[in-house]
Structures are given as structure tokens and as C-alpha cells.
């Protein structure tokens, strides 16, 4: 249906109710009209003939070019940077030759539609093809063997960088045989800067969002501070071989032999470095969870295999699901602490006022009464990653949003260890790489 837009003054986050009410009763900064009157009019005025057409805004012709005119490599690098087509770091220019080589990583045609969506902020229709993804992959420094992972990510329709004033972070987890086939690191330093495959897959996910309009500064991206995870996100592969439990994708209904990518969204990651040796793992986890909002009961724990095996062999957690259940049943916080979190007040309080349980019941509790914010254990994700040099872990508010099969995007016989030609040369016909 057609959308009508109006705007409030900012900031909104962390503002007291009196200020927010003042925003509503004050002026729309974009139009100068009284905001509450605009809201009432938007909800009650019939649609005009023009509004009923609900047409999306089409990008300017120069932005929809498939090829750019030939130029020097230096000039093209400057052009990409000036037009906001990069993450601020050097890229590999996506020439026709390089993109064609990248496309050898899949059996699908360059024009095949990978996904489509509607960017609300700019009212743009977005259609992404295999060729668009391949161009972004080249820019990030990926090779053809990594293209199926990126096609699966693109098909999910979830950008790494969110159009928001808040500093969102994203995570990407790969499971299945493709982890080893393309050389991903799931062991020592898996979340560090040491593995080029992890790095370029995560970076390409961010570049896709930038190129396709999800992260245009002062148009769709308004985060006050931003998030340094956005450079290549938390891109990792699960250490299935050293984990004592079923792999993450198997717990989500996939077969062990399937290759799957799972996406997560949140804000915060807390490391366990500096934990007290005299407190149990469970007590430490509860202390760390105090710092997270427990939005929609979501949390993600990334455990080193040493800790995972300890939990199974010495503390009786035979499955990852049992850990999630234990957290759900044993972690409690005062109702006042839960509701006084700004994110909870903004996103969950409306559910409570609409009668959605258990939030409606929690809203009636006195501030000192304890509640179980992680009331849905299936929303607590347990992942095993690490090189077994220390039994550490990370706690995050990351919410698992989607898992997608990678196999449908692969060649019939997956290619191994191909690399793109990244040598310096005159860049002829570089791709813009944006969605059409």
C-alpha cells in the first residue's frame, strides 16, 4: 500500500517521555507543520490518484549504468570513492574480465534475479542479479569459489548495514562442507584479521548494502557513531569438527552435508576475558547478560570448543539446546530494569499495550519483581568457534534472522581455490555494481 512519510525531530533514543511528547506536539522539521496533525491526516485522508499508483522512485540514469567509460585505474578508484560506492577502503575494480571470471563460480546466468525488495526510506525498488553480486564480490577481493556464499546471502534480502540512527551490527555464520572447501577459518583467530576468505565474505556483504542503497550516508544511513563491525561484520564458520554438539544449521533443520549461511542482527558483543576463576560459567554468563536488552528473547553465545566440551563433559549439557533452556529458566532481572531499557520501551512496550503475552503481564509487575527476559529458549543461539587455546566465549544480543542454503548457488562440481586476477592494469569498462 502507498506510504506517507512524516518526520520527528531527533534524537529520539534516550529522550524522556516529556521530550518525545513535545516532538509529537511540535513541528515536522521537514515540512514545518504540526506533527500530530500530519499523523492524523495521513491516517484519515483518502489516497489521491497519484498516491494510489504507488510508484517507486527510479534512480538517476547515471546510477543505473551497467558499464562505465574506460579510464585510468587511479581515476576510477577516485570515482568509486566520490560516488560512495565503497566502504572507504581500497577495492578491486570490477572490470568485465574480472566479473566474468567471478561468474564461473556459479551455474546461474548473470541476469538471473537473486532477490528484490523495496527500500522504504527512499521508496526505491531494488532488483539484484547474479552479475550485481559478482561485481560486489570482485570489489571485496573475493574469488569465484566464494560467490555461492554471497549469492545465498544476497538472496536473504538482509543488508549488513541497517538504515537506522542506531549502531547496528551483523553476523554471518557458514556451516557445512563449503567451509573447508573455500578455506574459511573456524579455529584460531576465526574472528580476527588473519583469514582472507572470512574477511572478503564479510566485507562483500557490507559492500552489497552500500552499492544497493541500504547505506547511503544522510539518505538511508543515519547512525550517529556507526559500528566498526560493519567493515566485514562478524563473519565466521562453525568449528563443527571440534564441537561436541550438532552444528548450528542441523539444529535449524538442515542436513549435516548441506552448506548453509545464517545471518544475525544485533548491536553488542561482550568478550569473556577477565572473568573470575571462582565463579561458575553460569554465574559469569548471567552477569554478562545483564548488559544486554534481551530484545525479543534473543541472544547468541559464541563458545570456544574447549568450553563447549567442558560444558558437556563436566556440567552435563548434552546438547546446545540444554544450555539455552538453562539460561531461559535461570536468568532473572527486575521488571523495572527490563522496561527502563530504551530499546525495550520503544519496541516491546507497544506489544505489551496491545495485550501480547508475556509482555502484557510483565508490564503489570512492580519494578522489583523478577522476570525471565529470555523466555523463548529457541531464540538463544549457541555457536562453537575457536582454536582451543583458551576456554573463552562471547555473549551477544544478536538475533538469528534467517538461514539460507548455499548449495543451490554452486556449480555442479564446486571449484577449488580459484583466485581473481588482482594485478594492476588499465581498467576497461568497470562495473558500477549497483542494483538495477
XYZ file of C-alpha atoms in Angstrom:
436
model
C 0.000 0.000 0.000
C 1.183 3.616 -0.513
C 3.227 5.087 2.303
C 3.033 8.600 3.682
C 6.107 9.943 5.406
C 6.471 12.418 8.215
C 9.486 13.139 10.377
C 10.124 13.818 14.051
C 12.932 15.913 15.487
C 15.956 13.939 16.695
C 17.386 12.445 18.780
C 14.625 10.046 19.806
C 16.695 7.388 21.575
C 17.257 8.024 25.304
C 14.910 11.005 25.373
C 12.456 11.249 28.329
C 8.699 10.974 27.646
C 8.182 14.717 28.082
C 10.610 15.453 25.238
C 9.048 12.812 22.979
C 5.581 14.215 23.617
C 6.944 17.635 22.734
C 8.161 16.222 19.416
C 4.687 14.888 18.600
C 3.002 18.159 19.531
C 5.675 20.208 17.774
C 6.590 20.706 14.128
C 7.704 18.242 11.475
C 11.255 19.514 10.731
C 10.820 18.658 7.039
C 7.520 20.494 6.470
C 7.077 22.899 9.377
C 3.586 21.523 10.002
C 2.328 20.302 13.384
C 3.378 16.665 13.545
C 0.305 15.275 15.298
C -1.920 16.917 12.670
C 0.149 15.318 9.910
C -0.214 11.904 11.523
C -3.992 12.246 11.818
C -4.261 13.447 8.234
C -2.078 10.609 6.950
C -4.301 8.060 8.688
C -7.636 9.539 7.578
C -7.241 11.375 4.243
C -8.202 9.260 1.186
C -5.414 8.433 -1.244
C -5.094 10.659 -4.268
C -4.898 9.180 -7.754
C -1.158 9.818 -7.819
C -0.603 8.150 -4.435
C -2.643 5.120 -5.472
C -0.197 4.396 -8.277
C 2.363 3.620 -5.546
C 5.250 4.032 -7.940
C 8.759 3.589 -6.689
C 11.399 6.205 -7.281
C 13.745 5.253 -10.116
C 17.422 6.023 -9.673
C 19.107 8.524 -11.943
C 20.332 7.188 -15.279
C 23.998 7.612 -14.361
C 23.450 5.401 -11.335
C 21.894 2.653 -13.453
C 24.770 2.310 -15.891
C 25.971 -1.236 -16.318
C 29.382 -0.114 -17.565
C 31.455 2.984 -17.004
C 33.611 4.524 -19.753
C 37.245 3.346 -19.830
C 39.628 5.384 -17.710
C 42.804 5.003 -15.717
C 42.719 2.840 -12.632
C 43.518 5.849 -10.452
C 40.618 7.882 -11.862
C 38.156 5.013 -11.499
C 39.178 4.412 -7.897
C 38.566 8.102 -7.224
C 35.175 7.953 -8.978
C 34.017 4.957 -6.923
C 35.075 6.711 -3.739
C 33.447 10.039 -4.639
C 30.145 8.392 -5.556
C 30.003 6.480 -2.294
C 30.369 3.048 -3.907
C 32.978 1.780 -1.422
C 33.416 1.221 2.300
C 36.262 3.741 2.336
C 38.920 1.058 1.857
C 40.707 0.237 -1.416
C 38.737 -2.035 -3.748
C 39.444 -4.309 -6.695
C 37.909 -2.596 -9.721
C 35.162 -4.824 -11.160
C 36.217 -4.962 -14.809
C 34.299 -7.057 -17.341
C 37.075 -9.635 -17.344
C 37.149 -9.936 -13.562
C 33.376 -10.149 -13.234
C 33.246 -12.812 -15.971
C 35.840 -14.826 -14.066
C 33.850 -14.417 -10.845
C 30.733 -15.740 -12.591
C 32.500 -19.068 -13.165
C 31.711 -19.775 -9.507
C 28.025 -20.447 -10.231
C 25.903 -22.200 -12.875
C 23.341 -19.396 -12.844
C 23.162 -16.816 -15.625
C 24.401 -13.275 -14.935
C 20.900 -11.854 -15.401
C 19.195 -14.260 -13.011
C 17.283 -12.389 -10.325
C 18.735 -13.162 -6.901
C 16.311 -11.058 -4.905
C 14.185 -7.953 -4.897
C 12.994 -5.598 -2.200
C 11.687 -2.103 -1.557
C 13.849 0.459 0.226
C 11.334 2.319 2.356
C 13.439 5.386 3.163
C 13.963 6.350 -0.492
C 10.956 4.486 -1.937
C 13.115 2.615 -4.431
C 12.514 -0.760 -5.999
C 15.645 -2.885 -5.775
C 16.331 -5.847 -8.054
C 19.608 -7.710 -7.607
C 21.048 -10.037 -10.230
C 23.811 -12.627 -10.121
C 26.018 -10.171 -12.010
C 25.426 -7.455 -9.395
C 26.573 -9.830 -6.655
C 29.584 -10.914 -8.708
C 30.685 -7.298 -9.180
C 30.454 -6.624 -5.436
C 32.399 -9.834 -4.778
C 35.203 -8.684 -7.067
C 35.349 -5.322 -5.317
C 35.722 -7.012 -1.932
C 38.594 -9.192 -3.149
C 36.687 -12.488 -3.283
C 37.243 -15.360 -5.700
C 34.731 -17.447 -7.691
C 34.687 -20.185 -5.064
C 33.225 -17.712 -2.558
C 30.495 -16.437 -4.906
C 27.866 -19.070 -3.936
C 28.058 -17.937 -0.304
C 27.500 -14.328 -1.338
C 24.629 -15.242 -3.664
C 22.953 -17.049 -0.783
C 23.493 -14.012 1.453
C 22.060 -11.672 -1.189
C 19.024 -13.915 -1.678
C 18.159 -13.488 2.012
C 17.401 -9.804 1.452
C 19.032 -8.673 4.700
C 21.614 -5.890 4.376
C 24.633 -5.945 6.663
C 24.339 -2.220 7.382
C 20.910 -1.204 8.638
C 19.230 2.115 7.741
C 18.926 3.470 11.273
C 20.244 6.065 13.693
C 21.382 3.168 15.909
C 24.760 1.384 15.536
C 23.504 -1.987 14.315
C 25.935 -4.876 13.906
C 25.534 -8.016 11.817
C 26.962 -11.530 11.894
C 27.313 -14.242 9.268
C 27.845 -17.938 10.038
C 28.734 -20.603 7.471
C 28.101 -24.296 8.113
C 28.645 -27.433 6.077
C 31.331 -28.740 3.694
C 31.850 -25.445 1.880
C 33.647 -24.050 4.952
C 36.645 -26.261 4.304
C 36.353 -26.247 0.519
C 36.811 -22.485 0.251
C 39.273 -22.182 3.134
C 37.285 -20.418 5.831
C 38.794 -20.215 9.305
C 36.703 -21.655 12.131
C 39.571 -22.215 14.572
C 42.308 -19.963 15.982
C 41.656 -16.294 15.285
C 38.468 -17.039 13.346
C 37.018 -13.629 14.190
C 40.323 -11.840 13.675
C 42.040 -10.353 10.619
C 44.063 -13.401 9.633
C 41.898 -15.251 7.112
C 41.262 -13.644 3.708
C 38.171 -15.752 2.992
C 36.355 -14.779 6.190
C 37.416 -11.185 5.593
C 36.247 -10.806 1.996
C 32.913 -12.595 2.504
C 32.051 -10.313 5.395
C 33.278 -7.247 3.528
C 31.315 -8.126 0.384
C 28.125 -8.303 2.451
C 28.691 -4.722 3.572
C 29.592 -3.550 0.062
C 26.378 -5.047 -1.316
C 24.384 -2.947 1.120
C 26.315 0.203 0.220
C 26.062 -0.347 -3.530
C 22.379 -1.168 -3.483
C 21.249 1.770 -1.416
C 20.750 0.449 2.103
C 23.643 2.500 3.464
C 23.822 5.911 1.829
C 25.019 8.492 4.312
C 22.327 11.066 5.115
C 19.826 9.283 2.859
C 19.323 5.837 4.331
C 22.164 5.672 6.881
C 21.901 7.936 9.910
C 23.823 6.141 12.643
C 25.357 8.749 14.925
C 28.536 6.792 15.711
C 28.319 3.805 13.389
C 29.760 0.400 14.230
C 33.254 -0.802 13.369
C 31.886 -4.334 12.918
C 30.330 -3.028 9.695
C 33.619 -3.252 7.805
C 33.329 -7.021 7.464
C 30.828 -7.910 10.185
C 31.232 -10.947 12.452
C 31.944 -13.341 9.585
C 32.755 -16.862 10.782
C 32.456 -20.571 10.135
C 31.449 -23.001 12.851
C 34.114 -25.422 14.116
C 31.895 -28.447 13.572
C 34.742 -30.949 13.833
C 35.688 -29.862 17.369
C 32.199 -29.147 18.663
C 30.588 -31.732 20.973
C 27.109 -30.861 19.692
C 25.142 -30.817 16.460
C 26.158 -27.995 14.104
C 24.030 -24.874 14.154
C 22.457 -25.494 10.741
C 21.421 -29.027 11.711
C 19.573 -27.589 14.712
C 17.747 -25.342 12.242
C 16.508 -28.279 10.182
C 19.212 -28.711 7.538
C 21.201 -31.867 6.813
C 24.768 -32.044 8.061
C 26.103 -32.385 4.490
C 24.319 -29.228 3.329
C 26.193 -25.945 3.134
C 24.222 -23.156 4.783
C 24.738 -19.491 5.656
C 22.945 -17.991 8.669
C 22.527 -14.269 9.296
C 22.216 -12.436 12.610
C 21.425 -8.882 13.645
C 22.064 -7.015 16.888
C 24.231 -4.349 18.487
C 26.591 -5.650 21.141
C 29.276 -8.283 21.677
C 30.861 -8.885 25.100
C 34.072 -10.890 25.496
C 34.634 -13.125 28.496
C 38.249 -12.041 29.054
C 38.777 -11.188 32.711
C 36.135 -13.498 34.143
C 36.516 -14.588 37.738
C 38.040 -18.030 38.174
C 35.997 -18.612 41.337
C 32.624 -18.069 39.696
C 30.929 -20.730 37.626
C 30.403 -20.326 33.907
C 26.690 -19.942 34.538
C 27.200 -17.092 37.007
C 29.503 -15.286 34.572
C 27.004 -15.647 31.739
C 24.267 -14.164 33.909
C 26.483 -11.179 34.769
C 27.195 -10.541 31.086
C 23.564 -10.908 30.061
C 22.702 -8.100 32.485
C 24.264 -5.673 29.996
C 22.085 -6.754 27.055
C 18.489 -5.711 26.344
C 17.053 -9.237 25.831
C 15.047 -7.855 22.914
C 12.501 -10.469 21.798
C 14.377 -13.002 23.969
C 17.310 -13.078 21.529
C 20.926 -13.832 22.447
C 23.877 -15.523 20.763
C 26.761 -17.240 22.571
C 29.973 -17.997 20.669
C 31.892 -20.660 22.601
C 35.425 -21.937 22.140
C 35.441 -25.740 21.637
C 37.332 -26.133 24.937
C 34.463 -24.545 26.828
C 31.823 -26.400 24.819
C 33.374 -29.772 25.655
C 33.755 -28.774 29.315
C 30.067 -27.904 29.479
C 29.123 -31.261 28.038
C 31.603 -33.465 29.899
C 31.661 -31.733 33.301
C 28.425 -29.764 33.617
C 26.024 -32.141 31.926
C 24.892 -30.101 28.922
C 24.474 -32.894 26.404
C 23.045 -30.579 23.736
C 23.304 -26.909 22.879
C 19.557 -26.655 23.372
C 20.008 -27.598 27.031
C 22.259 -24.566 27.535
C 19.621 -22.304 26.018
C 16.974 -23.868 28.241
C 19.133 -23.385 31.356
C 19.639 -19.687 30.576
C 15.936 -19.246 29.903
C 14.990 -20.827 33.230
C 17.720 -19.361 35.445
C 18.338 -15.802 34.305
C 16.140 -13.209 36.017
C 16.146 -9.417 36.181
C 13.848 -6.907 37.921
C 10.888 -5.776 35.830
C 11.965 -2.163 36.233
C 15.388 -2.912 34.757
C 13.774 -4.614 31.769
C 11.247 -1.885 30.978
C 13.613 1.032 31.610
C 15.819 -0.048 28.700
C 15.174 2.412 25.875
C 15.131 -0.253 23.137
C 12.660 -2.360 25.111
C 10.477 0.660 25.793
C 10.474 1.573 22.099
C 9.932 -1.869 20.548
C 8.387 -4.119 23.210
C 6.196 -1.758 25.248
C 3.769 -1.341 22.307
C 3.341 -5.131 22.263
C 2.522 -5.095 25.967
C -0.045 -2.341 25.470
C -1.598 -4.430 22.665
C -2.037 -7.381 25.018
C 0.754 -9.580 23.650
C 1.923 -12.066 26.286
C 4.037 -12.394 28.316
C 4.823 -8.691 27.845
C 1.345 -7.524 28.874
C 1.643 -9.430 32.165
C 5.197 -8.194 32.731
C 4.051 -4.605 32.291
C 1.824 -5.007 35.355
C 4.669 -6.182 37.621
C 6.181 -3.873 40.257
C 9.702 -2.729 39.428
C 11.338 -5.067 41.958
C 9.548 -8.215 40.737
C 11.804 -10.639 38.846
C 11.008 -11.817 35.331
C 12.676 -14.161 32.810
C 13.510 -11.970 29.778
C 14.863 -14.924 27.768
C 11.534 -16.710 27.929
C 11.956 -18.293 24.485
C 14.959 -20.652 24.646
C 14.753 -21.295 20.900
C 15.873 -17.677 20.415
C 19.140 -18.293 22.305
C 21.759 -19.370 19.762
C 24.813 -21.451 20.671
C 27.724 -21.450 18.193
C 31.116 -23.160 18.537
C 34.067 -21.234 17.069
C 37.715 -21.058 18.105
C 41.164 -22.617 18.192
C 41.204 -24.208 21.677
C 43.941 -22.050 23.128
C 41.655 -20.785 25.912
C 38.148 -21.742 27.115
C 36.657 -18.325 26.400
C 33.395 -17.156 24.864
C 31.475 -14.164 23.590
C 27.954 -13.115 24.576
C 25.877 -11.074 22.160
C 22.363 -9.745 21.665
C 22.498 -10.995 18.062
C 19.178 -12.356 16.829
C 19.215 -15.164 14.251
C 17.072 -13.834 11.416
C 17.432 -16.317 8.554
C 19.345 -19.351 7.266
C 19.756 -19.984 3.530
C 21.092 -22.948 1.547
C 24.294 -22.207 -0.347
C 24.223 -25.343 -2.498
C 21.621 -24.100 -4.986
C 24.001 -21.322 -5.991
C 27.032 -23.528 -6.605
C 28.489 -25.071 -9.737
C 27.672 -28.721 -10.304
C 31.207 -29.584 -9.273
C 32.427 -26.898 -6.838
C 35.659 -25.387 -7.982
C 38.579 -25.206 -5.601
C 40.987 -22.443 -4.774
C 40.445 -20.149 -7.744
C 41.683 -16.636 -7.314
C 40.849 -13.498 -9.251
C 43.448 -11.530 -11.170
C 44.078 -8.554 -8.941
C 47.095 -7.190 -10.796
C 47.396 -3.516 -11.592
C 46.236 -2.749 -15.152
C 44.276 -0.249 -17.211
C 40.710 -0.798 -16.001
C 38.463 -1.044 -19.069
C 34.691 -0.888 -18.568
C 34.467 -1.133 -14.782
C 31.099 -2.163 -13.402
C 29.106 0.207 -11.236
C 27.826 -2.946 -9.425
C 24.653 -1.321 -8.150
C 21.229 -2.953 -8.224
C 19.180 -2.120 -11.319
